[in-house]
Short mmCIF file of C-alpha atoms in Angstrom, two decimals:
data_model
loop_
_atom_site.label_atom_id
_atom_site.label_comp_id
_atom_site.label_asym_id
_atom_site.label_seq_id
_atom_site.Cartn_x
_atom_site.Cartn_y
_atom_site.Cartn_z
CA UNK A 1 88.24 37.39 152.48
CA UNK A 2 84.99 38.53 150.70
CA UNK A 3 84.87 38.07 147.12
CA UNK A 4 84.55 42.18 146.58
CA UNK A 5 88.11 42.08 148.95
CA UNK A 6 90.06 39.66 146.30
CA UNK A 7 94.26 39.30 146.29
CA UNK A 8 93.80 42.70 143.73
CA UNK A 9 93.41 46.11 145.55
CA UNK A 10 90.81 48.14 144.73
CA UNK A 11 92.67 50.73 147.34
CA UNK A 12 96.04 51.95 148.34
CA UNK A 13 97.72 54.28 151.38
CA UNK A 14 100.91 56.09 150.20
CA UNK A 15 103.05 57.50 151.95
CA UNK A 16 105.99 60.18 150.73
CA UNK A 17 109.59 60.18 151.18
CA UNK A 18 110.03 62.71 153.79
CA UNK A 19 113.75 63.55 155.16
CA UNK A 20 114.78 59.98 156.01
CA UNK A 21 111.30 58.59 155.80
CA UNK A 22 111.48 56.22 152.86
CA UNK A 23 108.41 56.21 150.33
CA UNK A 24 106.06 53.61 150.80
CA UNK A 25 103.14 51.92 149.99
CA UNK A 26 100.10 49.78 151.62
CA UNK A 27 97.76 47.77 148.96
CA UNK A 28 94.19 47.90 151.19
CA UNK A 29 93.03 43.83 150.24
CA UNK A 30 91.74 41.01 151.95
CA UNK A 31 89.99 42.47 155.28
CA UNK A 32 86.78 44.76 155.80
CA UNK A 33 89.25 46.24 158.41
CA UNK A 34 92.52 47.35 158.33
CA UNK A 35 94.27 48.97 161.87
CA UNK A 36 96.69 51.94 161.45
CA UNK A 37 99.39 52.63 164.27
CA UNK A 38 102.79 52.23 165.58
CA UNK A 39 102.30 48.56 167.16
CA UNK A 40 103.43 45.17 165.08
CA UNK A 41 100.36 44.06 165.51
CA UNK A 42 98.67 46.22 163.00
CA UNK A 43 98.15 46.13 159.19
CA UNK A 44 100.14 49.22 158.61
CA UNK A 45 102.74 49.81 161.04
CA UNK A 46 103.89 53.75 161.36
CA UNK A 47 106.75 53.08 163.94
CA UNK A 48 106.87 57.12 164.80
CA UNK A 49 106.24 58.71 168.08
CA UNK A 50 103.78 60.69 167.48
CA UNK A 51 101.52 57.87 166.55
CA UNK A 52 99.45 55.75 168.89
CA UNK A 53 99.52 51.78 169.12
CA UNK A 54 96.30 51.77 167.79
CA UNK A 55 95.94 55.25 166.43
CA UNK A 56 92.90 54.60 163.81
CA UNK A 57 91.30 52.08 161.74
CA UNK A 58 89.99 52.00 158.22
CA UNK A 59 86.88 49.91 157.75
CA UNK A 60 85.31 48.92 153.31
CA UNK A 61 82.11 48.00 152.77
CA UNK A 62 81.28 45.24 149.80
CA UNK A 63 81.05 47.61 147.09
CA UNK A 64 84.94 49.06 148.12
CA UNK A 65 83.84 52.17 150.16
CA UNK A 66 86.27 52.78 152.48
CA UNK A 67 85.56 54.87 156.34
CA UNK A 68 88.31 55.77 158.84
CA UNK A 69 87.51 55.84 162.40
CA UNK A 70 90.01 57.53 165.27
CA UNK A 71 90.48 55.06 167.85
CA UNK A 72 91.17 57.32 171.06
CA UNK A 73 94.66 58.21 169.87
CA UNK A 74 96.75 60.91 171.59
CA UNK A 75 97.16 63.58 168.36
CA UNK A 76 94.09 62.23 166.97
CA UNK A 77 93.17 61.93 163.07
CA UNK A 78 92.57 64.10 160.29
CA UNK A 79 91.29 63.95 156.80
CA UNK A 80 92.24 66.74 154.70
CA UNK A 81 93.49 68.87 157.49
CA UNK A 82 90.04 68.59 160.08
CA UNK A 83 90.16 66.41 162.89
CA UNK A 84 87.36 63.71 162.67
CA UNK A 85 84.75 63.03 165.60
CA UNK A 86 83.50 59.73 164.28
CA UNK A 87 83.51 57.47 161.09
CA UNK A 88 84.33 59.37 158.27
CA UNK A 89 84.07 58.30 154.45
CA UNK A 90 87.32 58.60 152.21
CA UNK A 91 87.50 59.60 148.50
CA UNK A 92 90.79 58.94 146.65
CA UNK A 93 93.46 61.83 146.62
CA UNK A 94 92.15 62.63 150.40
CA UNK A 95 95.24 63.10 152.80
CA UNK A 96 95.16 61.30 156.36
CA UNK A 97 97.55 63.06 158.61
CA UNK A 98 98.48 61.03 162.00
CA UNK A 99 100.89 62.90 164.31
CA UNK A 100 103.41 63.74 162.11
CA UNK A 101 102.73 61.23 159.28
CA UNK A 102 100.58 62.21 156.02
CA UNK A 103 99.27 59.71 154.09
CA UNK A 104 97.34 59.71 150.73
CA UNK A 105 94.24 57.35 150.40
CA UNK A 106 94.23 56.27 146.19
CA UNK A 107 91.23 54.42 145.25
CA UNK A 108 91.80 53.85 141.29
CA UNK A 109 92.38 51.10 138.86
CA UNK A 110 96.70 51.22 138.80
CA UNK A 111 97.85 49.30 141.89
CA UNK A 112 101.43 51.78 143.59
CA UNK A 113 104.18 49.22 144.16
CA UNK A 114 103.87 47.06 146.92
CA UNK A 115 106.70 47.04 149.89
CA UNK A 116 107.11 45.06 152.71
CA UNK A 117 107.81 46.56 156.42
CA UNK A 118 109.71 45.44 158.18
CA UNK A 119 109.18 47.31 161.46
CA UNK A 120 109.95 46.98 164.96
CA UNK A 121 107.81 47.93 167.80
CA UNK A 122 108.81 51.84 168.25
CA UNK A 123 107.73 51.68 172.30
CA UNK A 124 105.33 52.11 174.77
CA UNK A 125 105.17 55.96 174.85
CA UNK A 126 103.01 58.08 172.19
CA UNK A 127 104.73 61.19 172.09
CA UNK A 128 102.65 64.35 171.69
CA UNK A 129 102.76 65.98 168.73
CA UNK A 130 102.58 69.82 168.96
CA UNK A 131 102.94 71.82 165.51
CA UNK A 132 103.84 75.72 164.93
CA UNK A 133 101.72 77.76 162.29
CA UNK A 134 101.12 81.32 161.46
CA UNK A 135 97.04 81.06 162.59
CA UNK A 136 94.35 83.90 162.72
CA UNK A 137 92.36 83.67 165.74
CA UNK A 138 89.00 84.58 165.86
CA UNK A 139 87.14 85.74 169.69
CA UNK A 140 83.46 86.22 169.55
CA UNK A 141 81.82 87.10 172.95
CA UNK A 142 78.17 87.97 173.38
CA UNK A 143 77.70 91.89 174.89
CA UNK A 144 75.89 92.06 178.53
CA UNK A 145 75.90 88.36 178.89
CA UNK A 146 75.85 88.52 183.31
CA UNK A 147 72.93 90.98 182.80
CA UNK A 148 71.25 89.07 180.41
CA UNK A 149 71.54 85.93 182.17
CA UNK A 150 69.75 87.36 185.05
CA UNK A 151 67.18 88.91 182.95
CA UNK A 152 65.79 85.77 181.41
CA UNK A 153 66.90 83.04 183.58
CA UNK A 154 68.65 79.76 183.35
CA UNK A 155 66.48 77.79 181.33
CA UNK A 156 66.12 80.41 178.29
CA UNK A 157 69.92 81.80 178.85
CA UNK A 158 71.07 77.76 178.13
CA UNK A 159 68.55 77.89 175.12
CA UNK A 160 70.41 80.95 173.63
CA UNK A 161 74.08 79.03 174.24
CA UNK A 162 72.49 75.89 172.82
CA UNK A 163 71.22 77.68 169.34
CA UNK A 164 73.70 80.28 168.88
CA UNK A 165 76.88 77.44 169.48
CA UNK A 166 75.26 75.06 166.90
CA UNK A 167 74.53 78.20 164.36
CA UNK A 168 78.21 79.65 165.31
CA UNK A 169 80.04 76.35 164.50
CA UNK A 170 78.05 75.88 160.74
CA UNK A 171 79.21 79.39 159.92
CA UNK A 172 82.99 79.30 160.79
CA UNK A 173 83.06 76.15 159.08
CA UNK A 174 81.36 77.07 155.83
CA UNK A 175 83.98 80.09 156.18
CA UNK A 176 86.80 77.67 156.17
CA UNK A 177 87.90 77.29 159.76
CA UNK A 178 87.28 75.50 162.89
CA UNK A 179 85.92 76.27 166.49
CA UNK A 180 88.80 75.19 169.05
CA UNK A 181 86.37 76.12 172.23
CA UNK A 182 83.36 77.83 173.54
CA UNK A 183 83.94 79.39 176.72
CA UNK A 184 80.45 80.42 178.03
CA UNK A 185 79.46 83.00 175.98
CA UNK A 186 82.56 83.24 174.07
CA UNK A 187 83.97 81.49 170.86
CA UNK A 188 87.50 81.08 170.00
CA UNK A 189 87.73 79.84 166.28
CA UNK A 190 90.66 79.10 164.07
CA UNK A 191 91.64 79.66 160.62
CA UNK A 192 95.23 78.07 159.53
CA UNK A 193 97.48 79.63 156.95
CA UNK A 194 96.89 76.39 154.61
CA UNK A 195 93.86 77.58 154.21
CA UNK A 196 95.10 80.40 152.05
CA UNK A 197 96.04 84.02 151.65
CA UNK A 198 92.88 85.15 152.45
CA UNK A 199 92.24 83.47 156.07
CA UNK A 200 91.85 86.80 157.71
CA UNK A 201 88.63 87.66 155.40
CA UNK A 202 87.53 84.39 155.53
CA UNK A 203 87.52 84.96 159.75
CA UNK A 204 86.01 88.39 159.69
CA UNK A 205 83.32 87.64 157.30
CA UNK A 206 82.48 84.56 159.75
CA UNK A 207 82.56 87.49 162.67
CA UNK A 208 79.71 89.32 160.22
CA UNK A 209 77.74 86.26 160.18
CA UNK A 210 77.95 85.57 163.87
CA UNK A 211 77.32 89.14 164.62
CA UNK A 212 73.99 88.70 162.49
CA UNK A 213 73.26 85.23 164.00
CA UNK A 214 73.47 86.19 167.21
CA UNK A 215 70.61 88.95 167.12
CA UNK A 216 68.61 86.71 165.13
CA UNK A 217 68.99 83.79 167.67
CA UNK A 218 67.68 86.96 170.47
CA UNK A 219 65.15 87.70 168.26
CA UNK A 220 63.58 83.55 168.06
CA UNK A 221 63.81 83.35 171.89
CA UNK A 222 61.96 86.46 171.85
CA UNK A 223 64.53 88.18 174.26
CA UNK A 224 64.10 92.07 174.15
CA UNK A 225 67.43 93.11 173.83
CA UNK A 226 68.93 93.24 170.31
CA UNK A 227 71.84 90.99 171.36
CA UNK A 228 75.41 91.71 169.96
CA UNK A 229 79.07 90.85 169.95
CA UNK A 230 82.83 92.24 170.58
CA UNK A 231 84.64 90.87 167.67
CA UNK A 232 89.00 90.72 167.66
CA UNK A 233 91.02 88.83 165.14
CA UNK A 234 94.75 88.25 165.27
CA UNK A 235 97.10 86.76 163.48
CA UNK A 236 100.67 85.15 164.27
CA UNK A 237 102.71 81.75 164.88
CA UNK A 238 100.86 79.44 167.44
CA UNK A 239 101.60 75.80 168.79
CA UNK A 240 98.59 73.02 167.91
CA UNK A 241 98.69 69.44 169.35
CA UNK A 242 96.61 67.49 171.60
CA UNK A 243 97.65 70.09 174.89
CA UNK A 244 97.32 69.00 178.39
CA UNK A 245 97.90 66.05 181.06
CA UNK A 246 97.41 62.41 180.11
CA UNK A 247 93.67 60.58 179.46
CA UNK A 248 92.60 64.47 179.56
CA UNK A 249 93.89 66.24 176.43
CA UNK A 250 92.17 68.56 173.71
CA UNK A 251 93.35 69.45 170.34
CA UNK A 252 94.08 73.16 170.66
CA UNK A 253 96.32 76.27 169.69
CA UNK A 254 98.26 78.21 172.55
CA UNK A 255 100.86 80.68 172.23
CA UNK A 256 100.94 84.37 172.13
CA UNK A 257 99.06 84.67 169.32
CA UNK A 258 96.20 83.08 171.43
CA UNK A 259 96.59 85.81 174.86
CA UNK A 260 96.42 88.65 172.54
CA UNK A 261 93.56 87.86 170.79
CA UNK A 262 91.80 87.76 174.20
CA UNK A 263 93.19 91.00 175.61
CA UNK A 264 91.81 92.49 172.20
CA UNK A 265 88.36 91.44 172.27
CA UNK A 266 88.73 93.07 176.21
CA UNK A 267 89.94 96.45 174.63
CA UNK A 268 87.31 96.36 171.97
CA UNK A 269 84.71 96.90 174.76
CA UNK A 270 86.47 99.60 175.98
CA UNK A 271 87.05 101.16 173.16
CA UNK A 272 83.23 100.67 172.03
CA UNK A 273 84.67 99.23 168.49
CA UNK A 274 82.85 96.16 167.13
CA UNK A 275 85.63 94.97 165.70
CA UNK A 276 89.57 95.31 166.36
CA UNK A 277 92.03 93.35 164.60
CA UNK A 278 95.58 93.27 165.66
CA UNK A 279 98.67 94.81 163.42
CA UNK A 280 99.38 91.23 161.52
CA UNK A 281 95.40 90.73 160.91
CA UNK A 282 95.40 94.29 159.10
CA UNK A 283 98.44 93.58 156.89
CA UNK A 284 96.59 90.73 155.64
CA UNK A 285 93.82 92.64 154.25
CA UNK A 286 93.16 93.90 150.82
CA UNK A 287 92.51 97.86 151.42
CA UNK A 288 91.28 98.31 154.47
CA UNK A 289 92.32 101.42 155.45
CA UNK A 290 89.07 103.48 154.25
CA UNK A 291 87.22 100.93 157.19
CA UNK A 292 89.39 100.80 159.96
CA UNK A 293 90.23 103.45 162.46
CA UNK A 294 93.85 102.55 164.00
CA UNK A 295 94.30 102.39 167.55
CA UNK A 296 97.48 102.46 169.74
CA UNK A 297 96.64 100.52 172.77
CA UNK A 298 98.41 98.70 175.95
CA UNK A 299 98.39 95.11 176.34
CA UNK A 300 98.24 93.93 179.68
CA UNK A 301 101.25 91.86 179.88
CA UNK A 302 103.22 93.57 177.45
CA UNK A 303 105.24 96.13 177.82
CA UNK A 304 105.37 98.20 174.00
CA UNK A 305 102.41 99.42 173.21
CA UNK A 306 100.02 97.59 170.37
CA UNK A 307 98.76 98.96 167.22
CA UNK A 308 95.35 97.76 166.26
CA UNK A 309 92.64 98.96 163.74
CA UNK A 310 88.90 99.01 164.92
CA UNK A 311 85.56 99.06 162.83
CA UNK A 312 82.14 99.07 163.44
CA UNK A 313 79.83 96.40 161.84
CA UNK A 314 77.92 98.91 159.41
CA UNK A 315 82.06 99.68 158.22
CA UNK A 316 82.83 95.61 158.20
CA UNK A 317 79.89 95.24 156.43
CA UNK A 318 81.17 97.56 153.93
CA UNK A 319 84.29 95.91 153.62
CA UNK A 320 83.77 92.48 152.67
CA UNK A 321 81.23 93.51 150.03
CA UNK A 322 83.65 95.41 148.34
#
């Protein structure tokens, strides 16, 4: 025990009564680390499924600073709702959220009562945890990219993906969401409805940016095409979990939600629209209807026809700046 670490905490993990989870409490003292997960052998013991063995592992400097670190677990760890890549430093209120267990990190001077657990091993198998949330998804995909690859060659073409996935992933977090993949020249980003009523102008002023980032990424590499995008944003309930076969998951959102997003962005290029956002995405706008031109389209796969509303950037522009 150092002498910053003594018998009092100068830390706490809380947990709420949820359903027939009783409340509890954790008093952080005594070791510079402290494991999290469903195995005895750990400092706090979360006997769920949906948590690891050894699903992450807080680590306090000698001045009480506290880190959490992921430690390969299958639903992986979040702070406040983002998954985290690597060590990541915790203020007090922040909410840890393992599987399907939130947590509150308190860092103050009034100690929470202290319980004892009393635990048994939960098993040897992690099960996955998959949640269902009304998301907007966001599909950005660079015009003429086959053409344009041939035109300037490998070595500039994986310049341009380089710079325009780092500058891509800064804007649609600044704007409140989160990348779930690139696919080549694509980029399939994510806004949740925790992140408020207005997710769907938070995405499309992100697809502004990107459209703008994009030609100005062109414009560095000195590629003589003003380079553009084929924006679609739609909104419904889709499934989010670590997705896939064992030792080779990724944290990602499927459902229906997901497809039609795609088929959207396919239509948009058909329809030569810049942007088209599907009949939930529009709903969720404030007075849009002076932008958007509606559409009635068919969805490959479905068999109803779709009703979607398409702008060009000069109108999107327009729109958020309102």
């Amino acid at each position: 025990m150092t002498e910053s670490l003594s018998s009092n905490p100068c830390a706490w993990l809380h947990i709420e009564g949820q359903g027939d989870q009783e409340e509890s409490s954790w008093p952080l003292r005594g070791d510079s680390t402290i494991g999290i997960g469903r195995s005895f052998t750990n400092d706090v013991i979360l006997p769920h499924s949906s948590i690891s063995r050894r699903h992450s592992m807080l680590q306090v400097d000698g001045d009480c600073n506290y880190t959490i670190l992921d430690l390969g677990s299958a639903n992986g760890t979040f702070v406040n709702r983002k998954m985290i890549q690597g060590p990541t430093p915790l203020h007090s209120g922040d909410t840890i959220s393992l599987g399907s267990i939130k947590l509150i990190f308190q860092q103050d001077n009034q100690p929470l009562p202290n319980e004892e657990d009393t635990v048994e091993d939960a098993g040897d198998q992690t099960a996955i945890f998959l949640q269902k949330e009304t998301v907007s998804v966001l599909i950005c995909d660079i015009r003429g990219y086959t053409s344009l690859a041939e035109e300037i060659g490998d070595k500039q073409i994986s310049s341009l993906l380089q710079l325009w996935s780092r500058a891509v992933s800064k804007v649609v977090e600044e704007n409140g969401g989160r990348v779930d993949k690139f696919i080549g020249d694509a980029v399939m980003a994510v806004w949740s409805d925790q992140d408020g009523p207005r997710q769907t102008d938070c995405a499309l002023r992100a697809a502004g940016e990107i459209q703008y980032l994009t030609n100005a990424v062109g414009k560095r590499l000195n590629i003589q095409r003003s380079l553009q995008v084929w924006v679609s944003l739609n909104t419904g309930p889709g499934i989010q979990g670590n997705i896939g076969v064992s030792h080779n998951r990724d944290y990602t959102i499927v459902g229906d939600v997901v497809n039609v997003a795609f088929r959207l962005e396919e239509i948009a290029s058909q329809l030569k629209s810049d942007v088209l956002v599907g009949e939930s995405s529009f709903q969720h706008l404030t007075l849009p209807e002076e932008h958007f031109t509606p559409h009635t389209v068919t969805i490959r796969g479905k068999s109803e026809q779709f009703q979607c509303y398409g702008c060009s950037f000069a109108q999107l522009y327009r729109y958020l700046k309102k």
